[in-house]
Structures are given as structure tokens and as C-alpha cells.
Amino acid sequence: MPCNFRCASVAHSIFSVVPARPDLTSKGKPPCCKSNQRTFSVRGTGTPKRNTQKFGQIKGGSRKLTLLATASAQPLERLPDNVTNSKVWEEMSTYLTSQKVKATSPSEAYKRTTGFFKYKLIDIRPESDFSQVHAPGATNVQLYRPLTSWDVKSTLARVTLAMLTPNIPAVEENPAFLEEMRKVAAKGDRIIVVCDSGGTLEPTASLKYGKQSRSLIAAFLLLKNGYKVFHILIGLKPKVQFPAVPT
């Protein structure tokens, strides 16, 4: 038998609660109302507000769980081994986009580093490249360092990284990247990260999640650790954009 009573838990003030007809008693209530002390009908008086209360998972529903874009407040200390994997990049790109990471041009980056807020320009290229030439005021914190071991795991990692660094000698992730970052920038500082390719989060016909780059990978790791990050869109071409700066 269908229920003729409209029973509800009133969540917002936009609903008005109207007492049920006085001639109804608990004796004649259908099963859905027997646990209530009074009977109410609910009349909507406006557009319901979005209910932000967290409820349990709906039966039959699902939630995507990922390694990278979790809701956990725990910082991410290291990058995943398969950083160039398309699914991993999809998650990284989605996270960066959700955090509204902004791209900036080299000229705009220079204005930001010399302006009122004093953004810090972090050049994450290998130290050997940085020592040859770099932008004025840049600080080098290399995301990848020369390979120190040729064990199987390191060799496989190098094969993966070769996709991002084809013209750079064998490299591996710098395990001290975050430690070195903490020495030159606090979490509240505004950071601009730069490599020599730039990368982009803008989708293209062939790259749905944008073009991956070392600066965007670094931006992901820094965001996960509380930094405010920009990245230089077209990458740093210091030999063209800046004069050589001796170290």
C-alpha cells in the first residue's frame, strides 16, 4: 500500500512545516510514520539550498580513489615512479587545474619577482644547465639530479624520464628536492617554477590533459606541500631571453 503521508527531516529554513490534520492518530499511521511522535507534511517555500552535509555512500555508487589527488591533508614527499604514465599525468593535470595553477610569460615572471610581492623564481633544471646560464634572480633547486646508481630500478626510471629529458644525461629524481626547497622558500612564499620546456595544462586535439613538463611536475609536488605556485608557460630560454649570468 503506498504511503499517503509525506514525511521528511527538515534540513533548511526554506521549508515550512505544517502539522498534520488533527483527526489523524498514531494508530492509523503507515509503517513509515510509526516511529514519529507527530505527523508532519512538508511544503517547499523556495529553492532548496545545496546540502553540504556528508552522508554515507549510496548503494550502487562509487568513488574514484587515486594515489595523487586524494583529499588527505598528508603532504606528498616523493613523486610516483611512473610519473610519465598517461594515467598518472591525467591525475596530476586534473589536480593542477583544480588548484588553478596559473601560467605566466618570462616577462611577466620577471615583473612578479621584482614587484611588491617578490615572487621567488625557482629554476628546477639540472645544476649543470643552471650554472651555464639562468635568469637574473633565479635560485636553482634541481628536481632531477645526475644518476648515482645503475641498479635495475634506477635504469628503468631513467628510461621513463628520458621522455621528459631526452637531451640531458642520465638523471633520477632528487630525493632532497623538498628539503632544499625549504631552505630557500617558506610555504607562504609565492613561487614561480621554470624549466626549459614549460609545458601547459591547456588541452589540445592530441593532448587532452595538456603537455607534461618538469616544471609542472615540480608545481604538483610543491602544491601538495603547501606552496603557492605559478609556472612559466613557454619555458625558460635563457640564451634568448636573458644574457648569460655567471655563478
Short mmCIF file of C-alpha atoms in Angstrom, two decimals, residues 76-225:
data_model
loop_
_atom_site.label_atom_id
_atom_site.label_comp_id
_atom_site.label_asym_id
_atom_site.label_seq_id
_atom_site.Cartn_x
_atom_site.Cartn_y
_atom_site.Cartn_z
CA LEU A 76 53.36 14.08 -0.78
CA GLU A 77 57.07 13.62 -0.11
CA ARG A 78 58.10 11.94 -3.36
CA LEU A 79 56.87 11.66 -6.91
CA PRO A 80 55.45 8.36 -8.16
CA ASP A 81 57.93 6.18 -10.04
CA ASN A 82 55.79 6.15 -13.18
CA VAL A 83 55.46 9.92 -13.41
CA THR A 84 55.21 9.93 -17.22
CA ASN A 85 52.47 7.31 -17.31
CA SER A 86 49.43 8.75 -19.08
CA LYS A 87 47.03 7.93 -16.24
CA VAL A 88 49.36 9.43 -13.65
CA TRP A 89 49.72 12.59 -15.73
CA GLU A 90 45.94 12.74 -16.14
CA GLU A 91 45.55 12.81 -12.35
CA MET A 92 48.37 15.32 -11.93
CA SER A 93 46.94 17.61 -14.61
CA THR A 94 43.45 17.37 -13.12
CA TYR A 95 44.80 18.28 -9.69
CA LEU A 96 46.85 21.21 -11.02
CA THR A 97 43.82 22.50 -12.91
CA SER A 98 41.61 22.18 -9.82
CA GLN A 99 44.16 24.23 -7.87
CA LYS A 100 44.05 26.92 -10.57
CA VAL A 101 47.77 26.89 -11.27
CA LYS A 102 48.45 29.90 -13.46
CA ALA A 103 50.92 30.14 -16.30
CA THR A 104 52.95 33.26 -16.84
CA SER A 105 55.29 34.54 -19.54
CA PRO A 106 59.00 35.15 -18.88
CA SER A 107 58.48 38.93 -18.97
CA GLU A 108 55.56 38.73 -16.53
CA ALA A 109 57.57 36.40 -14.30
CA TYR A 110 60.34 38.98 -14.16
CA LYS A 111 57.84 41.66 -13.10
CA ARG A 112 56.49 39.40 -10.38
CA THR A 113 59.94 38.58 -9.00
CA THR A 114 60.90 42.26 -8.82
CA GLY A 115 57.48 43.62 -7.81
CA PHE A 116 55.84 44.25 -4.46
CA PHE A 117 55.15 40.60 -3.59
CA LYS A 118 58.65 39.43 -4.56
CA TYR A 119 57.83 36.08 -6.12
CA LYS A 120 60.70 33.61 -5.94
CA LEU A 121 61.87 32.20 -9.25
CA ILE A 122 62.88 28.56 -8.78
CA ASP A 123 64.81 27.05 -11.68
CA ILE A 124 64.38 23.29 -11.40
CA ARG A 125 66.73 22.37 -14.25
CA PRO A 126 69.85 20.30 -13.54
CA GLU A 127 72.56 22.24 -11.77
CA SER A 128 74.91 21.84 -14.75
CA ASP A 129 72.44 23.67 -17.00
CA PHE A 130 71.75 26.34 -14.40
CA SER A 131 75.46 27.04 -13.94
CA GLN A 132 75.85 27.78 -17.64
CA VAL A 133 73.11 30.37 -17.86
CA HIS A 134 69.97 31.33 -15.97
CA ALA A 135 67.52 34.16 -15.39
CA PRO A 136 68.51 37.04 -13.09
CA GLY A 137 67.48 36.35 -9.50
CA ALA A 138 66.71 32.67 -10.08
CA THR A 139 67.53 30.03 -7.47
CA ASN A 140 68.40 26.51 -8.54
CA VAL A 141 66.66 23.60 -6.84
CA GLN A 142 67.04 20.69 -9.23
CA LEU A 143 64.08 18.35 -9.48
CA TYR A 144 66.25 15.70 -11.13
CA ARG A 145 69.93 15.07 -10.45
CA PRO A 146 72.59 13.05 -12.29
CA LEU A 147 72.02 9.34 -11.88
CA THR A 148 74.07 7.97 -8.98
CA SER A 149 73.15 4.31 -9.31
CA TRP A 150 72.72 1.93 -12.23
CA ASP A 151 70.67 -0.74 -10.49
CA VAL A 152 67.63 -2.16 -12.27
CA LYS A 153 65.14 0.22 -10.64
CA SER A 154 67.24 3.30 -11.43
CA THR A 155 67.80 2.18 -15.00
CA LEU A 156 64.07 1.67 -15.56
CA ALA A 157 63.39 5.07 -14.01
CA ARG A 158 65.88 6.64 -16.41
CA VAL A 159 64.09 5.04 -19.37
CA THR A 160 60.88 6.67 -18.14
CA LEU A 161 62.47 10.08 -17.53
CA ALA A 162 64.08 10.02 -20.97
CA MET A 163 60.67 11.03 -22.30
CA LEU A 164 60.97 14.32 -20.40
CA THR A 165 64.72 14.83 -20.59
CA PRO A 166 65.89 13.38 -23.93
CA ASN A 167 68.82 15.79 -24.25
CA ILE A 168 70.01 15.53 -20.65
CA PRO A 169 72.45 12.90 -19.34
CA ALA A 170 71.02 10.12 -17.19
CA VAL A 171 69.08 11.60 -14.29
CA GLU A 172 66.94 10.49 -11.37
CA GLU A 173 64.57 12.27 -9.02
CA ASN A 174 66.38 14.42 -6.50
CA PRO A 175 65.30 12.92 -3.13
CA ALA A 176 66.30 16.13 -1.35
CA PHE A 177 64.16 18.39 -3.57
CA LEU A 178 61.67 19.39 -0.86
CA GLU A 179 64.38 19.68 1.77
CA GLU A 180 66.33 22.05 -0.47
CA MET A 181 63.15 23.98 -1.26
CA ARG A 182 62.51 24.57 2.44
CA LYS A 183 65.92 26.21 2.71
CA VAL A 184 65.15 28.84 0.06
CA ALA A 185 61.37 29.32 0.35
CA ALA A 186 58.74 29.12 3.07
CA LYS A 187 55.33 27.60 2.42
CA GLY A 188 53.68 31.01 2.41
CA ASP A 189 56.01 32.31 -0.29
CA ARG A 190 54.84 32.79 -3.85
CA ILE A 191 56.79 30.54 -6.18
CA ILE A 192 57.35 30.56 -9.94
CA VAL A 193 58.86 27.31 -11.19
CA VAL A 194 60.64 27.10 -14.50
CA CYS A 195 62.30 24.51 -16.70
CA ASP A 196 63.35 24.75 -20.33
CA SER A 197 60.14 23.45 -21.89
CA GLY A 198 57.35 25.00 -19.83
CA GLY A 199 54.50 22.64 -20.59
CA THR A 200 50.83 23.53 -20.43
CA LEU A 201 47.60 22.44 -18.79
CA GLU A 202 45.57 23.61 -21.77
CA PRO A 203 44.10 20.67 -23.72
CA THR A 204 44.81 20.23 -27.41
CA ALA A 205 43.45 17.92 -30.08
CA SER A 206 46.18 15.38 -29.37
CA LEU A 207 46.84 16.12 -25.67
CA LYS A 208 43.61 16.07 -23.70
CA TYR A 209 45.33 16.90 -20.41
CA GLY A 210 47.94 19.29 -21.75
CA LYS A 211 51.67 18.83 -22.23
CA GLN A 212 53.65 17.49 -19.30
CA SER A 213 56.88 19.18 -18.24
CA ARG A 214 59.33 19.10 -15.35
CA SER A 215 58.11 22.49 -14.10
CA LEU A 216 54.51 21.23 -13.92
CA ILE A 217 55.67 18.07 -12.14
CA ALA A 218 57.53 20.27 -9.65
CA ALA A 219 54.46 22.51 -9.30
CA PHE A 220 52.37 19.45 -8.43
CA LEU A 221 54.78 18.36 -5.70
CA LEU A 222 55.08 21.88 -4.29
CA LEU A 223 51.30 22.38 -4.22
CA LYS A 224 50.94 19.12 -2.32
CA ASN A 225 53.29 20.61 0.27
#
